[in-house]
Amino acid sequence: MKPNNPLQVLKAAPRYATIPIKRWSRKAPALVVFIGPKPLWGIAIKDRPAARLICRTPQISQFEFNMSLAPWILADRRASVVTVDAAPGYLKTFCQRHRVPLSVIAPPKKKASTPAAAKPKPVIAQPSVPNWYNRDQGVLLKQALRGGRPVFLYMPWIPEHGDAVIEALVDDGYALAPFDLIRDVADNIIRREAFRFARQHPDLYRRMVIRRLAPIAGQVSGFILTFDWAPITRIIVEACKVLGIPTILVPHESAFISQSLYYRDPLTNASMPACDVTLAWGQLQKDIFIFRGYEESRVHVVGAPKFDTYSNSTSQIDRDRFHRLFGLSPERSTILFATQSLDSQTDTQVARSSQRAAIRDLLRYAETHDGQLLVRLPPSRDDILGVPLRQAIAASDHAAVDDGEYYLMGPEETVRHVDVVTSINSTMLFEGLMAGKPAISMRYIEFDSIWDDTGVAVARDLNEASDLLDQVFGGTWARDDDLLQGAAKMFGVGQFDGKAASRIKTFLRDQGPNLRDLAGNTALDRVKRGLRIDIAAIPQNRPLQETTQKYLRELINANTLLRSPPKPTLANAAAFSGVDVFLQWGAGDTPEKIAQRAFARLLGKPTVVIEDGLIRSIDIGLSLSPGLSLLVDDRTAYYDATRPSQLETQLQAGPELSSEERNHARATIDKIVSARISKYNHAPDGTIELGRPAVLVVDQRMDDSSIALGIATADDFERMVLAALAEWPDHDVIVKQHPDTSLGGRPGYLTPSRLTNAAINSDRIRMVDQAINPHDLFDLVDDVYVVTSGMGFEALMAGKRVHCFGLPFYAGWGLTDDRKLTRRRSRSRTLEEVFHFTYVRATRYFDPETEELVSPEDFVDFMVRQRDRPNPAIQQDSPQANGDLTA
């Protein structure tokens, strides 16, 4: 183009004229305008293969830009502009005025010469901080913090949704201040860009949030959110927990297509509120959240502020003026269709095509019955209509559109002035009933309707819709107040009294100072307390997932268990940003465990170490039977003596047991011993013929990680046998081999050949390699010798003296004869105390028959029933029992 040619105005005029129509067309890919040197055009095209790219040099004038590029940019609401080095002033002004994303990239640096033999290391690209990020406090936030009243932050989002809820909560008793993290958040394009950024780069977004929250954490009373299932807000909640800021959820929506998909992020699977307190609409919302594990004590039913207006306010405009605003006739009957984005609960294309079909049918009815249709587009500004339907509505004398870009009327005022409310599933259906208007759910896709018991009619096609509309306009429709009263329990406090906002205000005024007691209820805290968490993740291992880890999700008490890649990277961050805790099986370092912990730290998530419980199942783990108990520690494995585990910390510095806890521990120990339950419940009862008294020496398999982490070596096993022989010269020494050695062929430390090689020869040594109940052995011996074996604690419960040649979890507390010591364990603990902290507090038990977590004593009863059955069901679950495992 020749610069500044006035004739170009003639070419640009029709381009500008078609902007309103083309702006909503999505047939072509999003437009990207690249302004930079010609040598970089090829790189720009290569980096953006899916975009429509227009390239111009930096010398483009403002006139040329306005004539040749501006119309194309304005005609695509998804358009963005990229410049190299610096953007011209007129371009910055244009992008800011029209809210077009503008990115400025640095010119590529010249590459230094690299020797041919040198191979560059792969580098993970770090995203830059986006232009919409607001690093500094805005005026409103500063004023609120200096105002002297309690301050509650809120996240500005969609003006007609969450922001409308916040506006209803304004009160003189406190200040509501915007957490202005996102500049121009009301703009749909910027909001969607921020939503995607938080999803795709949760690590960077988390740092951005903390940078803004940390300086003011001590100055605010809480943070109010209207949703927290998506990363954009859930990461804020997680940051608040770390910083000690209470979080309050006031949901802006309660309608859903599917209850299982309601309040669920389709990518991360987050489904349970993360906020400290939830102020729910009614019993339905409360029941859903409680079913997913949210504590009932943290849910308060207050009603829906959006319904208050139907009890408290009057119309601000009459019917005549309302209709004339849209170019409609006040004399005609008016059908309202409220569209929805539905993008998080169903297939977006199916949802939109079904809405278009419903709108076409309603338009056809309006045109043939001298009525009129008003289509209200969603506040998310999604293009529900598409170009053909939009043009058909524009050409009709019987229809109009209220666009989310610039609503002419609010939802309440709109409902009051139409004659019937229709939608797929919008809350406006129920609002219509409250306003005394007929409501029809255009169920052109099947879903779990929450409106069936409220008096909302259902139409699945044009014929059904026509019949219902004929009734409405024929004057035969009447609201069923009994059904409306039932809905008052589902979506309110039992009545729609117009006081939902007042109840929330009272809660914030009265409970605000006490909310800090609830703050910091992190996912890790919930894991420690055995409460439900939303999502856990563990490295993928499909064979284990289907065998030994079959009940892992239930044992960790999570709604969802994700399987992460063995070595996750930033590329996996989007899918795993909703994870509450990452799980690591066992202590020790492997490349996979190191990568997983690094990934968890990147996302600001804790890692929890898990191990089979000390009463695992009927069969041993080597058989691949599902584990039914899980020992959880947030620091390291319970058997790791190289550093303090959570279990060790509780035993060293934790509280004394109450009399109730002590009695419970004693009773459970007695039940375990009398039922002869142990870690090795596959072993039958048996007898061993002895000619003289005996002591027991317990062998372990050679790859048992508890040995090295228990500060022991192979030499300690030899020393243990020699000590037993020397200290009990008149006794036989029974050497019990590990079941994995005798049944699975894994080498142990005290095999006959190894004893011979160590020059340990004695006719008093009795090798026991067959399966036998450990309690049968305890009955035969006076003392028990172990290195780090868990059988040592079972022997303690059975009343035997135990000698430890390593540092198992039960050594160092005054219960055992310890041949190795650690200064960290200086407190004396009773058998009941060690049992309580290990078997009760740190371990979870799952009953696959009831599919519930159970107490240790109930689990013992289950194990006895399973063991005493001819064909234990739990053994049938194992591949070995089904002939799927070959030795």
PDB file of N, CA and C in Angstrom, residues 7 118 162 169 205 230 269 280 294 338 356 502 539 575 734 755 794 839 873:
ATOM      1  N   LEU A   7      -7.192   7.716  -0.962  1.00  0.00           N
ATOM      2  CA  LEU A   7      -8.111   6.815  -1.644  1.00  0.00           C
ATOM      3  C   LEU A   7      -8.324   5.520  -0.852  1.00  0.00           C
ATOM      4  N   ALA A 118      29.690 -29.982  20.712  1.00  0.00           N
ATOM      5  CA  ALA A 118      28.855 -29.590  21.841  1.00  0.00           C
ATOM      6  C   ALA A 118      27.380 -29.721  21.482  1.00  0.00           C
ATOM      7  N   GLY A 162     -20.499 -13.060  39.190  1.00  0.00           N
ATOM      8  CA  GLY A 162     -19.880 -12.945  40.506  1.00  0.00           C
ATOM      9  C   GLY A 162     -19.831 -11.535  41.029  1.00  0.00           C
ATOM     10  N   LEU A 169     -23.396  -7.370  48.613  1.00  0.00           N
ATOM     11  CA  LEU A 169     -22.863  -7.567  49.970  1.00  0.00           C
ATOM     12  C   LEU A 169     -22.243  -6.313  50.560  1.00  0.00           C
ATOM     13  N   TYR A 205       1.657 -18.294  37.548  1.00  0.00           N
ATOM     14  CA  TYR A 205       0.479 -17.590  38.058  1.00  0.00           C
ATOM     15  C   TYR A 205       0.476 -17.607  39.589  1.00  0.00           C
ATOM     16  N   ALA A 230     -11.803 -23.538  39.313  1.00  0.00           N
ATOM     17  CA  ALA A 230     -10.861 -23.336  38.209  1.00  0.00           C
ATOM     18  C   ALA A 230      -9.533 -22.812  38.748  1.00  0.00           C
ATOM     19  N   ASN A 269     -10.128 -31.778  37.168  1.00  0.00           N
ATOM     20  CA  ASN A 269     -11.026 -32.627  37.949  1.00  0.00           C
ATOM     21  C   ASN A 269     -11.323 -32.079  39.335  1.00  0.00           C
ATOM     22  N   ALA A 280     -23.723 -21.410  51.274  1.00  0.00           N
ATOM     23  CA  ALA A 280     -24.429 -22.071  50.189  1.00  0.00           C
ATOM     24  C   ALA A 280     -25.815 -21.487  49.976  1.00  0.00           C
ATOM     25  N   TYR A 294     -16.641 -32.278  51.684  1.00  0.00           N
ATOM     26  CA  TYR A 294     -16.529 -30.987  52.377  1.00  0.00           C
ATOM     27  C   TYR A 294     -17.236 -31.104  53.726  1.00  0.00           C
ATOM     28  N   ALA A 338     -32.956 -17.436  27.532  1.00  0.00           N
ATOM     29  CA  ALA A 338     -31.687 -17.131  28.197  1.00  0.00           C
ATOM     30  C   ALA A 338     -30.651 -18.159  27.772  1.00  0.00           C
ATOM     31  N   ARG A 356     -29.177 -23.231  19.579  1.00  0.00           N
ATOM     32  CA  ARG A 356     -29.556 -22.620  18.303  1.00  0.00           C
ATOM     33  C   ARG A 356     -30.828 -23.258  17.758  1.00  0.00           C
ATOM     34  N   SER A 502     -28.483 -10.210  53.346  1.00  0.00           N
ATOM     35  CA  SER A 502     -28.398  -9.744  54.736  1.00  0.00           C
ATOM     36  C   SER A 502     -27.760 -10.791  55.632  1.00  0.00           C
ATOM     37  N   PRO A 539       2.840 -41.367  40.514  1.00  0.00           N
ATOM     38  CA  PRO A 539       3.373 -41.755  39.204  1.00  0.00           C
ATOM     39  C   PRO A 539       2.681 -42.984  38.625  1.00  0.00           C
ATOM     40  N   ALA A 575      -2.642 -30.063  33.552  1.00  0.00           N
ATOM     41  CA  ALA A 575      -3.505 -31.172  33.956  1.00  0.00           C
ATOM     42  C   ALA A 575      -3.401 -31.479  35.444  1.00  0.00           C
ATOM     43  N   ILE A 734      15.735 -69.987  66.463  1.00  0.00           N
ATOM     44  CA  ILE A 734      14.876 -70.157  65.289  1.00  0.00           C
ATOM     45  C   ILE A 734      15.102 -68.967  64.364  1.00  0.00           C
ATOM     46  N   LEU A 755      24.907 -68.122  56.049  1.00  0.00           N
ATOM     47  CA  LEU A 755      25.409 -68.400  57.400  1.00  0.00           C
ATOM     48  C   LEU A 755      26.680 -69.222  57.339  1.00  0.00           C
ATOM     49  N   GLU A 794       5.099 -56.606  66.536  1.00  0.00           N
ATOM     50  CA  GLU A 794       4.077 -57.618  66.798  1.00  0.00           C
ATOM     51  C   GLU A 794       4.483 -58.477  67.998  1.00  0.00           C
ATOM     52  N   TYR A 839      -0.575 -47.281  64.468  1.00  0.00           N
ATOM     53  CA  TYR A 839      -1.679 -48.079  63.933  1.00  0.00           C
ATOM     54  C   TYR A 839      -2.995 -47.297  63.855  1.00  0.00           C
ATOM     55  N   ALA A 873     -12.457 -63.745  49.933  1.00  0.00           N
ATOM     56  CA  ALA A 873     -12.715 -62.896  48.768  1.00  0.00           C
ATOM     57  C   ALA A 873     -11.528 -62.027  48.427  1.00  0.00           C
TER      58      ALA A 873
END
